[in-house]
Amino acid sequence: MRILILTLLIILSNIIYSQEFNNYWHFGDSAGLHFTSGSPEYILNSSLQSHEPSASISDSSGNLLFYSNSIKVWDKNNNIMPNGNDLAANINVYGSSITQGCLIIPTPEQDNLFYLFTLDFYYLYYSAIDMNLNSGLGDVTAEKNIQLSEDEMTEKLNAVKHANGRDWWVITHSSLGNTYYKYLVTPDGVEGPFLQTIGAENLTTTGRFGEMIFTEQGDKLISVYNVEIIDLFDFDRCTGELSNWIDLRNDAPTPLYGASFSPDGCKLYISEYPPGKLFQYDICQGDIKASKTLIFDNPLDDFWMGQHQLAPDGKIYICMSYDILPNEVFDFPNENLSVINNPNAEGMACDFDTASIWLGGKRSIFGLPNFPNYNLGALAGSECDTLSTALHTINKKDAISIYPNPASTSFIISGNVSFGDEVVMYNATGQLLLQEKIIANQSIDISGIPSGIYVVQLKNNEVIKYAEKFIKVEGNYKK
C-alpha cells in the first residue's frame, strides 16, 4: 500500500495543472482574466490587443510578470518593456494574426530569465527577457528577434517539458508538407532544429492556421488545420519523437481551428469555424474515430469558435464570435467566453456552457493565451537523464574563450590559439558560413552574417580544439 501511494503521488505531481504560472490571462481587445481566487475574474486594465496570439506568465506565487501579443511585451504594470517593441511578428490592422504566434518559456536553471518565442507569417524567432533588469519589471535584452528557422512555418507553436523535468521541447510545423521542427531549450540556450516528417501532408499555404496542443501529461500531441486535417500522435518526452500517427480528419470537409485536451488526457475537443461546432473524442478508447460526439451545434452559419485553453480551475475556456466583425463592433459572444465545465466527463456530461464568462465589457476575438504545462515534472521511471543535441560533445578548454558573445559585428578568440588554427562557423542546420585562419586576439568580422544561433569552432588540422554556441544579434550590442 505504501508503494502504491508513493507511486500515485509521483504521478499526480506530474499531471496537476499549474495553479500559479498561468494565473493571469491577457488576450483579445484589452481583455483578461485572473484566477487568483480560484475562479475567473475579469481584468479591465490590459494593454494587449491581438486578433489571435498572446502569452503571459506569472511567478511561482501567481503574481503577473509580463505578457505579449508577439509584437510587443508589457510588464506587470501594463507598460511596454524597454526594447519591448517591434518583435518579429505578422502585423495586421489590429495586432498580430498568427494562431499560436507567441510562447513564453522559463530558461532552465536561470531564475528570472525567459525566452519569448514568436512566429511571423514565415519564420520562428526568439527574444530573451531578463526580469532582473529595469528594477525588477523586466527588459527585452539585445538577444532579440533571433531567427531560428530558415523554412516557412505554419501558425503552430507549443512546448512541453523534456523527460528530465528541466529542459523544454519547443515545436512548430512546416508551412507545406508534414515536417515538424523541434528545438531543445537547455541551460545553455536553444538547440536545433531537429526535423521529423510524419502525419498528413499540408498541400497548400492557405492551410496554415489551427491549434497544436499537448496533453497535460505531455504524451500526446494534436494538430488541427483549417484544411480539415486532424493529426494525433504519441510524443516521447525523452527523444522528442512523434509516433503512432492517427488520422482523424473529417469525412465531410470542414475548416478546423480550436483544440484542447481534458486534464486527465483522455478527452480531445475539436472545434470548427464556421459554423461553430464542437466535438469530443475519447482517445483512451480503442476506436477513437467511433467515439466522436457532437457537443455543440450552432444554428448560425456565420458563427466562429476560436481557441481553447485549459485553465487553473480545470475547465476549458473557448472564445466565440460571429463572423469577422469590424474592429469597433462588440457582441454578446465576443464579450463572453464559453466554457467546458467538466472536460473529463464523457459526452454531454462535459457540460458545455456558451458565452457564460463575462469579460467586463472587453472582448475576445479568436485567441486565448498560449500556455504549456509549466508544472509538468520529470517523467517517473524514465532512463532519460542525459540530453542529446545535433552538436557533437566537445571538451572545452578553459584557456580559450570567445568574446563578446552575443555580438553584432565581430568577435575575438583569445587564449590557447596556435599557428595553423582556423575558426569555422556553422548554422543550426550544419551549413558552413565562415572559415579562416586566425591568430590569437584577432577580430573576426561577422557583419555579413544574419542574426541567429551558430556554432563556432577552433580547429587545427581538422581536430576541434574548442567549440561554443554563438549568438549573432543586430545593432550595437554591449556586454
Coordinates of C-alpha atoms in Angstrom, one line a residue:
M1 CA 0.0 0.0 0.0
R2 CA 2.8 2.4 0.8
I3 CA 4.5 1.8 -2.6
L4 CA 1.1 2.4 -4.3
I5 CA 0.5 5.7 -2.5
L6 CA 4.0 6.8 -3.3
T7 CA 3.6 5.9 -7.0
L8 CA 0.3 7.8 -7.1
L9 CA 1.9 10.9 -5.5
I10 CA 4.7 10.9 -8.1
I11 CA 2.2 10.6 -11.0
L12 CA -0.1 13.3 -9.6
S13 CA 2.8 15.6 -9.1
N14 CA 3.5 15.4 -12.8
I15 CA -0.1 16.0 -14.1
I16 CA -1.6 18.7 -11.9
Y17 CA -2.1 21.8 -14.0
S18 CA -0.3 24.9 -12.9
Q19 CA -2.0 26.8 -10.2
E20 CA 0.4 29.8 -10.4
F21 CA 2.3 30.4 -13.6
N22 CA -0.9 30.7 -15.7
N23 CA -2.9 32.7 -13.2
Y24 CA -3.2 35.8 -15.4
W25 CA -4.6 35.8 -18.9
H26 CA -4.3 38.8 -21.3
F27 CA -5.9 38.4 -24.8
G28 CA -8.1 39.9 -27.4
D29 CA -9.1 43.5 -27.3
S30 CA -7.7 44.6 -23.9
A31 CA -9.5 41.6 -22.3
G32 CA -8.2 39.5 -19.5
L33 CA -9.0 37.1 -16.6
H34 CA -7.2 36.2 -13.5
F35 CA -7.6 33.0 -11.3
T36 CA -6.0 34.2 -8.1
S37 CA -9.2 33.4 -6.1
G38 CA -9.6 30.0 -7.9
S39 CA -12.4 31.3 -10.2
P40 CA -12.1 33.6 -13.2
E41 CA -12.4 37.3 -12.6
Y42 CA -12.1 39.8 -15.4
I43 CA -9.2 42.3 -15.9
L44 CA -10.0 45.8 -17.1
N45 CA -6.5 47.4 -17.5
S46 CA -4.8 45.2 -20.0
S47 CA -2.8 46.9 -22.7
L48 CA -2.8 44.0 -25.1
Q49 CA -4.6 44.0 -28.4
S50 CA -4.4 40.9 -30.7
H51 CA -6.7 39.1 -33.1
E52 CA -5.1 35.8 -32.1
P53 CA -1.8 35.3 -30.3
S54 CA -1.0 36.1 -26.7
A55 CA 1.1 34.7 -23.9
S56 CA 1.6 35.7 -20.3
I57 CA 3.4 34.3 -17.3
S58 CA 3.3 34.7 -13.6
D59 CA 5.8 33.9 -10.9
S60 CA 5.5 30.7 -8.7
S61 CA 3.2 32.6 -6.3
G62 CA 0.8 33.6 -9.1
N63 CA 1.9 37.3 -9.5
L64 CA 1.9 38.6 -13.0
L65 CA 5.4 39.1 -14.6
F66 CA 4.7 40.1 -18.2
Y67 CA 2.6 39.4 -21.3
S68 CA 2.9 39.7 -25.1
N69 CA 0.9 39.7 -28.3
S70 CA 4.0 38.6 -30.3
I71 CA 4.7 42.2 -31.4
K72 CA 5.2 44.0 -28.0
V73 CA 6.0 43.0 -24.4
W74 CA 4.2 44.6 -21.5
D75 CA 5.4 44.5 -17.8
K76 CA 3.1 43.8 -14.9
N77 CA 2.1 47.5 -14.7
N78 CA 0.9 47.3 -18.3
N79 CA 3.7 49.4 -19.7
I80 CA 5.8 48.3 -22.7
M81 CA 9.2 47.0 -21.5
P82 CA 12.4 48.8 -22.6
N83 CA 13.3 47.3 -26.0
G84 CA 9.8 45.6 -25.9
N85 CA 8.6 47.0 -29.3
D86 CA 9.0 45.6 -32.8
L87 CA 9.3 41.9 -32.1
A88 CA 9.2 39.7 -35.1
A89 CA 5.6 39.1 -35.9
N90 CA 2.9 39.3 -38.6
I91 CA 1.1 42.6 -38.1
N92 CA -2.3 43.5 -39.4
V93 CA -4.6 46.4 -38.7
Y94 CA -5.5 45.1 -35.2
G95 CA -2.4 43.4 -33.9
S96 CA -0.9 40.0 -34.7
S97 CA -2.8 37.4 -36.6
I98 CA -1.0 34.1 -36.1
T99 CA -2.9 31.4 -34.3
Q100 CA -0.2 30.5 -31.8
G101 CA 2.1 33.4 -32.5
C102 CA 3.9 33.5 -29.2
L103 CA 5.0 31.4 -26.3
I104 CA 6.9 32.1 -23.1
I105 CA 9.5 29.5 -21.7
P106 CA 11.5 29.9 -18.5
T107 CA 15.2 29.5 -19.1
P108 CA 16.2 26.3 -17.3
E109 CA 18.3 26.8 -14.1
Q110 CA 18.4 30.6 -14.6
D111 CA 15.9 32.4 -12.4
N112 CA 14.2 35.4 -13.8
L113 CA 15.3 34.8 -17.4
F114 CA 12.8 33.8 -20.1
Y115 CA 12.6 33.1 -23.8
L116 CA 9.7 34.6 -25.7
F117 CA 9.2 32.6 -29.0
T118 CA 7.4 34.4 -31.8
L119 CA 6.1 33.4 -35.2
D120 CA 5.7 35.9 -38.1
F121 CA 3.9 34.7 -41.2
Y122 CA 7.0 32.8 -42.3
Y123 CA 9.7 32.1 -39.6
L124 CA 10.3 31.3 -35.9
Y125 CA 12.2 33.7 -33.7
Y126 CA 13.1 34.1 -30.0
S127 CA 13.9 37.0 -27.8
A128 CA 15.4 36.9 -24.3
I129 CA 13.7 38.7 -21.3
D130 CA 15.6 39.4 -18.1
M131 CA 13.4 40.1 -15.1
N132 CA 16.4 41.2 -13.1
L133 CA 16.6 44.4 -15.2
N134 CA 14.5 47.6 -15.0
S135 CA 14.1 47.5 -11.2
G136 CA 12.5 44.0 -11.5
L137 CA 10.0 45.0 -14.2
G138 CA 12.0 43.3 -16.9
D139 CA 13.7 44.2 -20.1
V140 CA 14.0 42.6 -23.6
T141 CA 17.7 42.1 -23.9
A142 CA 19.9 42.6 -27.0
E143 CA 19.3 38.9 -27.7
K144 CA 16.2 39.8 -29.6
N145 CA 14.4 38.6 -32.8
I146 CA 16.9 35.7 -33.2
Q147 CA 15.7 33.8 -36.2
L148 CA 15.5 30.0 -35.6
S149 CA 14.0 28.7 -38.9
E150 CA 15.0 29.2 -42.5
D151 CA 11.9 27.4 -43.8
E152 CA 8.4 28.8 -43.7
M153 CA 6.3 27.7 -40.7
T154 CA 2.6 27.2 -40.1
E155 CA 0.8 29.1 -37.3
K156 CA 1.5 26.4 -34.8
L157 CA 3.8 26.8 -31.7
N158 CA 3.8 24.9 -28.5
A159 CA 6.1 23.4 -25.9
V160 CA 6.4 20.5 -23.4
K161 CA 8.9 19.7 -20.6
H162 CA 11.7 17.3 -21.5
A163 CA 11.5 14.0 -19.6
N164 CA 14.3 15.2 -17.3
G165 CA 11.8 17.8 -15.9
R166 CA 14.3 20.7 -16.5
D167 CA 14.5 21.4 -20.3
W168 CA 11.8 22.1 -22.8
W169 CA 10.9 20.9 -26.3
V170 CA 9.6 23.8 -28.5
I171 CA 7.7 22.6 -31.6
T172 CA 6.3 24.1 -34.7
H173 CA 5.5 22.8 -38.2
S174 CA 6.4 23.5 -41.8
S175 CA 4.1 25.6 -43.9
L176 CA 4.0 22.9 -46.6
G177 CA 4.4 19.2 -46.3
N178 CA 4.4 17.3 -43.0
T179 CA 7.6 18.2 -41.2
Y180 CA 7.8 19.1 -37.5
Y181 CA 10.6 21.4 -36.3
K182 CA 11.7 20.7 -32.8
Y183 CA 14.0 22.8 -30.6
L184 CA 15.5 21.9 -27.2
V185 CA 15.8 24.7 -24.6
T186 CA 18.5 23.9 -22.1
P187 CA 20.5 26.0 -19.6
D188 CA 23.0 26.5 -22.5
G189 CA 20.3 28.0 -24.8
V190 CA 18.2 26.9 -27.7
E191 CA 19.4 23.9 -29.8
G192 CA 18.0 22.7 -33.1
P193 CA 16.1 22.4 -35.2
F194 CA 15.6 18.7 -35.1
L195 CA 13.3 17.7 -38.0
Q196 CA 10.8 14.9 -38.2
T197 CA 8.5 14.1 -41.2
I198 CA 5.3 12.5 -40.0
G199 CA 1.5 12.9 -40.4
A200 CA -0.8 14.2 -43.0
E201 CA 0.7 16.4 -45.8
N202 CA -0.4 20.0 -45.9
L203 CA -0.5 20.8 -49.6
T204 CA -1.4 24.5 -49.5
T205 CA 0.0 27.6 -47.8
T206 CA -3.6 28.7 -47.1
G207 CA -3.9 25.8 -44.6
R208 CA -1.6 27.4 -42.1
F209 CA -3.8 28.0 -39.1
G210 CA -5.3 25.9 -36.3
E211 CA -4.0 24.9 -32.9
M212 CA -1.4 22.3 -31.9
I213 CA -1.7 21.1 -28.3
F214 CA -0.1 18.7 -25.9
T215 CA -1.9 16.7 -23.2
E216 CA -1.1 17.8 -19.7
Q217 CA 0.9 14.6 -19.3
G218 CA 3.0 15.5 -22.4
D219 CA 2.5 12.1 -24.0
K220 CA 0.1 13.1 -26.8
L221 CA 0.1 15.9 -29.4
I222 CA -2.9 17.0 -31.6
S223 CA -2.5 19.3 -34.7
V224 CA -5.6 20.7 -36.4
Y225 CA -5.7 22.7 -39.6
N226 CA -8.2 24.8 -41.5
V227 CA -7.9 22.3 -44.3
E228 CA -9.7 19.5 -42.4
I229 CA -6.5 17.8 -41.1
I230 CA -6.6 16.3 -37.6
D231 CA -3.4 14.6 -36.6
L232 CA -3.0 12.8 -33.3
F233 CA 0.4 11.4 -32.2
D234 CA 2.2 9.9 -29.3
F235 CA 5.1 12.0 -28.1
D236 CA 8.3 10.8 -26.4
R237 CA 9.4 13.5 -24.0
C238 CA 12.9 12.0 -23.8
T239 CA 13.7 11.8 -27.5
G240 CA 11.3 14.4 -28.8
E241 CA 10.0 11.9 -31.4
L242 CA 6.4 11.7 -32.6
S243 CA 4.9 8.3 -33.4
N244 CA 1.7 6.2 -33.8
W245 CA 0.0 8.7 -36.1
I246 CA -3.8 8.6 -36.1
D247 CA -5.6 10.4 -38.9
L248 CA -8.9 11.8 -37.5
R249 CA -9.8 14.1 -40.4
N250 CA -13.4 14.5 -41.2
D251 CA -15.2 12.7 -44.0
A252 CA -17.0 15.9 -44.9
P253 CA -14.5 18.7 -45.3
T254 CA -14.9 21.5 -42.8
P255 CA -12.5 24.2 -41.6
L256 CA -11.0 23.4 -38.2
Y257 CA -9.3 25.7 -35.7
G258 CA -9.5 25.1 -32.0
A259 CA -8.3 22.1 -30.0
S260 CA -7.8 21.0 -26.3
F261 CA -7.4 18.0 -24.1
S262 CA -9.1 17.3 -20.8
P263 CA -6.9 17.4 -17.7
D264 CA -6.8 13.6 -17.5
G265 CA -5.6 13.4 -21.1
C266 CA -8.5 11.1 -22.3
K267 CA -10.9 13.6 -23.9
L268 CA -10.0 15.5 -27.0
Y269 CA -12.1 18.6 -28.1
I270 CA -12.0 19.9 -31.6
S271 CA -14.0 22.9 -33.0
E272 CA -14.9 24.1 -36.4
Y273 CA -15.2 27.6 -37.6
P274 CA -17.7 28.4 -39.0
P275 CA -20.4 27.0 -38.4
G276 CA -19.1 26.7 -34.9
K277 CA -19.4 23.0 -34.0
L278 CA -17.7 21.4 -31.0
F279 CA -16.8 17.7 -30.9
Q280 CA -15.4 15.4 -28.3
Y281 CA -13.2 12.3 -28.9
D282 CA -12.3 9.7 -26.3
I283 CA -8.6 9.0 -27.1
C284 CA -8.4 6.4 -24.3
Q285 CA -10.8 4.1 -26.2
G286 CA -9.8 1.6 -28.8
D287 CA -11.7 3.1 -31.7
I288 CA -11.1 6.9 -31.3
K289 CA -12.9 7.8 -34.5
A290 CA -16.0 6.0 -33.4
S291 CA -16.0 7.9 -30.1
K292 CA -16.6 11.2 -31.9
T293 CA -19.5 13.0 -30.2
L294 CA -21.2 16.3 -31.2
I295 CA -21.2 18.6 -28.1
F296 CA -22.4 21.9 -29.6
D297 CA -24.0 22.6 -33.0
N298 CA -24.5 26.3 -33.6
P299 CA -27.5 27.0 -35.9
L300 CA -25.9 30.1 -37.5
D301 CA -23.6 29.7 -40.4
D302 CA -21.6 32.8 -39.6
F303 CA -20.7 31.7 -36.0
W304 CA -17.0 31.2 -35.2
M305 CA -15.3 29.2 -32.5
G306 CA -11.8 30.3 -31.6
Q307 CA -9.0 29.0 -29.5
H308 CA -9.4 26.7 -26.5
Q309 CA -7.4 26.9 -23.2
L310 CA -7.3 24.7 -20.1
A311 CA -7.4 26.9 -17.0
P312 CA -6.1 26.6 -13.4
D313 CA -9.7 25.7 -12.3
G314 CA -9.6 22.5 -14.5
K315 CA -12.1 23.9 -17.0
I316 CA -11.6 24.6 -20.7
Y317 CA -12.4 28.1 -22.0
I318 CA -13.2 28.9 -25.6
C319 CA -13.6 32.2 -27.3
M320 CA -16.5 32.6 -29.7
S321 CA -17.8 35.3 -32.1
Y322 CA -19.9 35.9 -35.1
D323 CA -18.1 36.1 -38.5
I324 CA -15.2 38.6 -38.7
L325 CA -16.6 41.9 -37.4
P326 CA -15.3 45.5 -37.8
N327 CA -12.8 46.4 -35.0
E328 CA -15.3 48.6 -33.3
V329 CA -18.1 46.0 -33.0
F330 CA -18.9 44.3 -29.8
D331 CA -21.4 41.5 -29.5
F332 CA -22.7 39.0 -26.9
P333 CA -20.5 36.1 -27.9
N334 CA -17.2 38.0 -28.0
E335 CA -17.9 39.8 -24.7
N336 CA -18.0 36.4 -23.0
L337 CA -16.1 33.2 -23.0
S338 CA -17.7 29.8 -23.3
V339 CA -16.6 27.0 -21.0
I340 CA -16.5 23.2 -20.8
N341 CA -17.2 22.8 -17.1
N342 CA -16.4 19.1 -16.7
P343 CA -13.9 18.3 -19.5
N344 CA -13.0 14.8 -18.1
A345 CA -16.7 13.7 -18.5
E346 CA -18.0 11.7 -21.4
G347 CA -20.3 13.2 -24.0
M348 CA -22.8 15.8 -23.0
A349 CA -21.9 15.3 -19.3
C350 CA -18.9 17.6 -20.1
D351 CA -21.3 20.4 -19.6
F352 CA -20.5 23.0 -22.3
D353 CA -21.9 26.4 -21.4
T354 CA -21.9 29.0 -24.2
A355 CA -21.0 32.7 -23.6
S356 CA -21.1 32.3 -19.8
I357 CA -18.0 34.1 -18.6
W358 CA -18.4 37.9 -18.9
L359 CA -15.2 39.9 -19.7
G360 CA -16.3 43.1 -18.0
G361 CA -17.2 44.9 -21.2
K362 CA -14.0 43.9 -23.0
R363 CA -14.0 41.4 -25.9
S364 CA -12.1 38.4 -27.1
I365 CA -11.5 37.9 -30.9
F366 CA -10.1 34.5 -31.9
G367 CA -7.3 33.9 -29.4
L368 CA -6.5 33.0 -25.8
P369 CA -3.1 32.8 -24.1
N370 CA -0.7 30.0 -25.2
F371 CA 0.3 28.1 -22.1
P372 CA 2.4 25.0 -21.9
N373 CA 2.1 22.9 -18.7
Y374 CA 4.7 24.8 -16.6
N375 CA 4.2 22.4 -13.7
L376 CA 4.9 19.1 -15.6
G377 CA 7.8 17.4 -13.8
A378 CA 10.3 14.7 -14.7
L379 CA 8.9 11.5 -16.3
A380 CA 8.8 9.0 -13.5
G381 CA 10.9 5.9 -14.2
S382 CA 12.4 7.4 -17.3
E383 CA 16.0 6.5 -18.1
C384 CA 16.4 9.7 -20.0
D385 CA 18.7 11.5 -17.6
T386 CA 21.1 13.0 -20.2
L387 CA 20.5 15.3 -23.2
S388 CA 21.5 14.8 -26.8
T389 CA 21.6 17.5 -29.4
A390 CA 22.6 17.8 -33.0
L391 CA 26.1 19.1 -31.9
H392 CA 29.0 16.8 -31.1
T393 CA 30.2 16.9 -27.5
I394 CA 33.4 18.9 -27.3
N395 CA 35.9 19.1 -24.5
K396 CA 36.0 22.8 -23.9
K397 CA 39.4 24.2 -22.7
D398 CA 39.3 26.9 -20.1
A399 CA 42.3 28.6 -21.8
I400 CA 40.2 29.5 -24.8
S401 CA 37.3 32.0 -24.9
I402 CA 35.1 33.8 -27.4
Y403 CA 34.0 37.3 -26.7
P404 CA 31.8 39.2 -26.8
N405 CA 29.0 36.6 -27.1
P406 CA 26.4 37.7 -28.1
A407 CA 27.9 40.1 -30.6
S408 CA 26.7 42.2 -33.6
T409 CA 29.7 42.9 -35.8
S410 CA 32.8 41.0 -34.7
F411 CA 34.2 38.7 -32.0
I412 CA 37.7 37.7 -30.8
I413 CA 39.0 34.2 -29.9
S414 CA 41.6 34.6 -27.1
G415 CA 43.8 32.2 -25.2
N416 CA 45.4 29.0 -26.4
V417 CA 45.4 29.9 -30.2
S418 CA 48.3 28.2 -32.1
F419 CA 49.9 28.5 -35.5
G420 CA 47.7 27.0 -38.2
D421 CA 44.4 27.3 -36.2
E422 CA 41.3 28.3 -38.1
V423 CA 37.9 29.5 -37.0
V424 CA 34.8 28.0 -38.6
M425 CA 31.1 28.9 -38.0
Y426 CA 28.1 26.7 -38.8
N427 CA 24.4 27.5 -38.6
A428 CA 21.9 25.2 -36.9
T429 CA 21.5 23.0 -40.0
G430 CA 25.2 22.5 -40.3
Q431 CA 25.8 24.9 -43.2
L432 CA 29.4 26.3 -43.2
L433 CA 29.2 30.1 -43.1
L434 CA 32.7 31.2 -42.2
Q435 CA 36.2 29.6 -42.3
E436 CA 39.5 31.4 -42.0
K437 CA 43.0 31.1 -40.4
I438 CA 43.5 33.2 -37.3
I439 CA 45.9 34.3 -34.7
A440 CA 45.2 35.0 -31.0
N441 CA 43.0 38.0 -30.3
Q442 CA 42.3 38.6 -34.0
S443 CA 38.9 40.3 -34.7
I444 CA 36.6 38.1 -36.7
D445 CA 34.1 40.0 -38.9
I446 CA 30.5 38.7 -38.8
S447 CA 28.8 41.8 -40.1
G448 CA 27.5 40.0 -43.1
I449 CA 26.0 37.1 -41.2
P450 CA 22.3 37.4 -40.2
S451 CA 21.2 37.3 -36.6
G452 CA 20.7 33.8 -35.2
I453 CA 22.3 30.9 -33.3
Y454 CA 25.5 29.4 -34.5
V455 CA 28.3 27.1 -33.5
V456 CA 31.9 28.5 -33.6
Q457 CA 34.8 26.0 -33.6
L458 CA 38.5 26.5 -33.3
K459 CA 40.2 23.8 -35.3
N460 CA 43.7 22.7 -36.2
N461 CA 44.3 20.1 -39.0
E462 CA 40.6 19.1 -38.7
V463 CA 40.9 18.5 -34.9
I464 CA 38.4 20.5 -33.0
K465 CA 40.2 22.3 -30.1
Y466 CA 37.2 24.3 -28.9
A467 CA 33.5 24.8 -29.7
E468 CA 31.0 27.2 -28.4
K469 CA 27.4 28.2 -29.2
F470 CA 27.5 31.8 -30.5
I471 CA 24.6 34.3 -30.9
K472 CA 24.7 37.0 -33.6
V473 CA 22.5 40.0 -32.8
E474 CA 21.6 43.1 -34.7
G475 CA 22.6 46.6 -33.6
N476 CA 25.4 47.7 -31.3
Y477 CA 25.5 45.1 -28.6
K478 CA 27.3 45.9 -25.3
K479 CA 28.2 43.2 -22.9

